[in-house]
Short mmCIF file of C-alpha atoms in Angstrom, two decimals:
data_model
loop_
_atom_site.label_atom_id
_atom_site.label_comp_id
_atom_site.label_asym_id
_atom_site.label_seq_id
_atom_site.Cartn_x
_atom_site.Cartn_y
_atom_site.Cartn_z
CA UNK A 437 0.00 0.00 0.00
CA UNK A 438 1.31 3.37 -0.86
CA UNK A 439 1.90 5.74 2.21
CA UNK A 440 -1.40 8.12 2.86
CA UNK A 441 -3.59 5.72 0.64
CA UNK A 442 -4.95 4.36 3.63
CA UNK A 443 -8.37 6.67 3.26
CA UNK A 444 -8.69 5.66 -0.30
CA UNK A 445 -8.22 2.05 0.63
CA UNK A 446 -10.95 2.18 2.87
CA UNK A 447 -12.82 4.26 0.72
CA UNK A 448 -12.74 1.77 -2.36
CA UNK A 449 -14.18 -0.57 0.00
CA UNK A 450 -16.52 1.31 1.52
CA UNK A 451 -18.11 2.56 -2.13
CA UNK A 452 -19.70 -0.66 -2.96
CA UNK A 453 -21.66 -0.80 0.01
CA UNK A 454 -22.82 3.32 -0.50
CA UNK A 455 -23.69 2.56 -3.62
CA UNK A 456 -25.49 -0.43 -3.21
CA UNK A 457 -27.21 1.45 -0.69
CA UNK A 458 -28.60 4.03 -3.13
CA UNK A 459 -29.90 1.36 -4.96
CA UNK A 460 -27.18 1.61 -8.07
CA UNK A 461 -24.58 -0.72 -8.96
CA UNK A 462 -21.19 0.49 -10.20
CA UNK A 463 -21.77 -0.99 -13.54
CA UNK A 464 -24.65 2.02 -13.54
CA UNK A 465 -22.51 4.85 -13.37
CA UNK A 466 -20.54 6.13 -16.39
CA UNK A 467 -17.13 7.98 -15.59
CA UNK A 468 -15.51 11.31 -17.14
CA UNK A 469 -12.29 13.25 -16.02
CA UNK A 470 -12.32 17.06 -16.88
CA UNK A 471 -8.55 17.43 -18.09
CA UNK A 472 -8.94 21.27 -18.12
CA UNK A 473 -9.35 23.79 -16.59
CA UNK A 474 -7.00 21.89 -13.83
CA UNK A 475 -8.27 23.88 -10.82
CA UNK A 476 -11.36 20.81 -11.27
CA UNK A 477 -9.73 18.03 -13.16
CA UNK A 478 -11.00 15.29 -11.43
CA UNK A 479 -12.96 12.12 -12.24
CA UNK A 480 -17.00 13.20 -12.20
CA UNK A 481 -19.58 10.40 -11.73
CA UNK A 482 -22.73 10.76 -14.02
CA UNK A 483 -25.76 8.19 -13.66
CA UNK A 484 -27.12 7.38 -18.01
CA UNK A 485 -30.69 8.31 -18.60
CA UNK A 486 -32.97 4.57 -17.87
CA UNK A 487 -34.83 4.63 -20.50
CA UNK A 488 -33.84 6.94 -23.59
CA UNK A 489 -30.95 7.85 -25.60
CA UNK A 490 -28.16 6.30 -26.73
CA UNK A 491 -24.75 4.87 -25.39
CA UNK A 492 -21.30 5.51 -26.04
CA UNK A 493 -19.74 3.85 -28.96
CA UNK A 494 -16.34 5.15 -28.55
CA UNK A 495 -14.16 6.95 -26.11
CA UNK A 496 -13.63 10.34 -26.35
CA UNK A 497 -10.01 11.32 -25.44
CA UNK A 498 -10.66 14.70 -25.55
CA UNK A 499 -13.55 16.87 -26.29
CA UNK A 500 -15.23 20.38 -24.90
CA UNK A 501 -17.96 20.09 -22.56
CA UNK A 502 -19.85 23.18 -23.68
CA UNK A 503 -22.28 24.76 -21.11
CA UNK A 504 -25.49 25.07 -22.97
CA UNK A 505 -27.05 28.77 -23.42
CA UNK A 506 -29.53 29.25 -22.00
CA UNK A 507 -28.92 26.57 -18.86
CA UNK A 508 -31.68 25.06 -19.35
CA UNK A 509 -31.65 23.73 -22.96
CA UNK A 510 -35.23 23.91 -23.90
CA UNK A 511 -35.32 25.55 -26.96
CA UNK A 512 -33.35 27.41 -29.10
CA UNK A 513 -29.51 27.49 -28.22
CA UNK A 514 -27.72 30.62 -28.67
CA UNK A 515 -24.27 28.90 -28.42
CA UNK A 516 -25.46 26.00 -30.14
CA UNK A 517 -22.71 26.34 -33.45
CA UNK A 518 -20.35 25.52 -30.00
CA UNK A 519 -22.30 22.49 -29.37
CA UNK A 520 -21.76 20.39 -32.60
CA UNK A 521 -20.01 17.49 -32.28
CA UNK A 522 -19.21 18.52 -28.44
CA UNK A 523 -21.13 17.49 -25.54
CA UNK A 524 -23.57 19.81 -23.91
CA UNK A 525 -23.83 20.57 -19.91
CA UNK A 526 -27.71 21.58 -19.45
CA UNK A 527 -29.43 22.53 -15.98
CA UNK A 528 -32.39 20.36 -14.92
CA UNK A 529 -35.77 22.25 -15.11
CA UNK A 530 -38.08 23.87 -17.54
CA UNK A 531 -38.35 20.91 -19.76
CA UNK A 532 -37.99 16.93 -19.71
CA UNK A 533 -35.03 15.71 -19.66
CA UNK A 534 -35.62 13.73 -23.07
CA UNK A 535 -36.39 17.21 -24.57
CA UNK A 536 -33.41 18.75 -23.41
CA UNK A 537 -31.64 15.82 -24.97
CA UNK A 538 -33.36 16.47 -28.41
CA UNK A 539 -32.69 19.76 -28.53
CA UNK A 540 -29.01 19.03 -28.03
CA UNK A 541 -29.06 16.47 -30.88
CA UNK A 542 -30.77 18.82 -32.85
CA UNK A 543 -27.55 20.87 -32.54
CA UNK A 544 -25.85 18.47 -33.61
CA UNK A 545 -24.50 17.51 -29.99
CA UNK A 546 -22.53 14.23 -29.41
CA UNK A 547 -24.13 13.49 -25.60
CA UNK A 548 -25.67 15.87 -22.53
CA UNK A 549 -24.85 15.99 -19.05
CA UNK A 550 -27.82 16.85 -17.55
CA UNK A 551 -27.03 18.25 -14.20
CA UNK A 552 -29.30 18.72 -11.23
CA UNK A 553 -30.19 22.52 -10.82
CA UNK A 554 -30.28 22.12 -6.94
CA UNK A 555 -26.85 23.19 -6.17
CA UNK A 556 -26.23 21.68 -3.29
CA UNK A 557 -27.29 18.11 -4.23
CA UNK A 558 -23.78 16.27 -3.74
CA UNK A 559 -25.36 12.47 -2.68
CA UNK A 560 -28.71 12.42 -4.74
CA UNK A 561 -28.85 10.86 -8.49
CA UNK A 562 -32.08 11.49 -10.23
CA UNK A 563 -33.22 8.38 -12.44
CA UNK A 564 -33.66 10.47 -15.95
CA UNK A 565 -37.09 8.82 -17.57
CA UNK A 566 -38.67 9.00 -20.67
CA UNK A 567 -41.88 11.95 -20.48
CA UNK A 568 -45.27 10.85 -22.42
CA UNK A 569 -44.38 11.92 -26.04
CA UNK A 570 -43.02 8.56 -27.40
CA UNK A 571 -40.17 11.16 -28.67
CA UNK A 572 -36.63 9.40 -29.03
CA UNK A 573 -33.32 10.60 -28.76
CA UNK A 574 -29.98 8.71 -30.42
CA UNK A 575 -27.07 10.51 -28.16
CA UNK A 576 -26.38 9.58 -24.66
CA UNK A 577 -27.85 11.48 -21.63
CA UNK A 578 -26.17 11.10 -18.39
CA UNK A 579 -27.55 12.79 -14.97
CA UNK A 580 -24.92 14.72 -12.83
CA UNK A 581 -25.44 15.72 -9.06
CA UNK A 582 -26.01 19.67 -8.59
CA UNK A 583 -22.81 20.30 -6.67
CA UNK A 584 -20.60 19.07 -9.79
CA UNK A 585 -22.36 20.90 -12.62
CA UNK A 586 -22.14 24.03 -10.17
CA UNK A 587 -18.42 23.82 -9.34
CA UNK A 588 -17.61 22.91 -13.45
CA UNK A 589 -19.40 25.85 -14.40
CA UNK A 590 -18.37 28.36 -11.43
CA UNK A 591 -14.60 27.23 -12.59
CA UNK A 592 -15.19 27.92 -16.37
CA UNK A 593 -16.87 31.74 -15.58
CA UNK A 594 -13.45 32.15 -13.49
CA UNK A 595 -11.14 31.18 -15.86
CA UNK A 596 -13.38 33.22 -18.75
CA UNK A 597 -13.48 29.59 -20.66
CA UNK A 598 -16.40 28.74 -23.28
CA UNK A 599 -15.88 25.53 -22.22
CA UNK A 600 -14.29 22.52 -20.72
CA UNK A 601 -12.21 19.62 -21.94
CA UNK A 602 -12.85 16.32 -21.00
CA UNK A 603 -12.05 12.52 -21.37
CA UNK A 604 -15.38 10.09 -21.51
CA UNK A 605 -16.00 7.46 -20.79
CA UNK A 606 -13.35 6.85 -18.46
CA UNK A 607 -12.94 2.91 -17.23
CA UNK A 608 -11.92 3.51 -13.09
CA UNK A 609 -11.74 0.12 -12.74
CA UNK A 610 -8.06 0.28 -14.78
CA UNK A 611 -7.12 3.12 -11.99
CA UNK A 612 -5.43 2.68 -8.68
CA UNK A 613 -7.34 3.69 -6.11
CA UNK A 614 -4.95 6.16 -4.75
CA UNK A 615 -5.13 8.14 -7.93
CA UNK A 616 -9.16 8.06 -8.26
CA UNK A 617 -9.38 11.98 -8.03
CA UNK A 618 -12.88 12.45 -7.38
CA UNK A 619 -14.21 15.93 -6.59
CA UNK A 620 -13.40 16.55 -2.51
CA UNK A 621 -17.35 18.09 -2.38
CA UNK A 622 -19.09 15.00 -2.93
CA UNK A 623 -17.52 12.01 -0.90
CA UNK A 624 -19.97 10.55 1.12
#
């Protein structure tokens, strides 16, 4: 065991038992590190949307994570040129999540992060459902706790960046514990 890697050894065995608690298995989480801006780059957990939208087919090494204009995504984008072939961070609220996903893929969007508008959600993953249309959506749609979306967005207005970069999907189970950097805000 490395020296100090005692709290992460306990916490890799302690996260199985969390998670099972809140009634998801790690195989229901998908992964993605923010590479820049470095003041955040750490390894963001995202729950996909149960049933709607589509999956990833490859990994993205790098690619912007372009918060949508307006935050709430449903309708018109003014920011949406940004968008294509990028993925889109939305707000919950004001729409369903499947039409915040459509309007993303209707600008041309690779995936959305959907995250939770109340900011100071760090614990609570909302299962993202179809709504009544019988709309469908083709790009992936992944939910992401309040506190994260907040903290990636307050860090872009800082910096003055249009956007992030990140890596996704990332596989954690090919990363040593010790170097799992997961945002200190949302350990349980």
């Amino acid at each position: 065991m490395v020296p100090g890697a005692a709290g992460w050894y306990f916490f890799a065995l302690w996260l199985p038992a969390c998670v099972a608690a809140h009634g998801l298995r790690i195989h229901d989480y998908l992964y993605f590190q923010v590479l820049s801006p470095g003041d955040i780059r750490y390894i963001f957990t995202a729950t996909p949307a149960k049933d709607f939208g589509g999956i990833f087919h490859t990994r993205y090494e790098q690619i912007h994570l372009v918060p949508a204009e307006p935050p709430e995504a449903c309708g018109e984008l003014s920011n949406g040129f940004f968008i294509q072939d990028q993925i889109a961070l939305v707000e919950r609220g004001g729409c369903s999540f499947l039409s915040k996903t459509r309007v993303v893929q209707e600008h041309g969007g690779r995936a959305v992060i959907i995250s939770d508008n109340a900011v100071d959600n760090d614990s609570f993953y909302v299962e993202m459902i179809q709504d009544s249309t019988q709309r469908t959506v083709d790009i992936p749609a992944l939910f992401l706790l309040g506190r994260d979306g907040y903290m990636i967005r307050r860090s872009l207005e800082q910096h003055g960046l249009p956007w992030a970069i990140i890596s996704i999907p990332v596989n954690v189970t090919s990363i040593p514990t010790f170097e799992l950097l997961q945002p200190p805000w949302t350990f349980w």
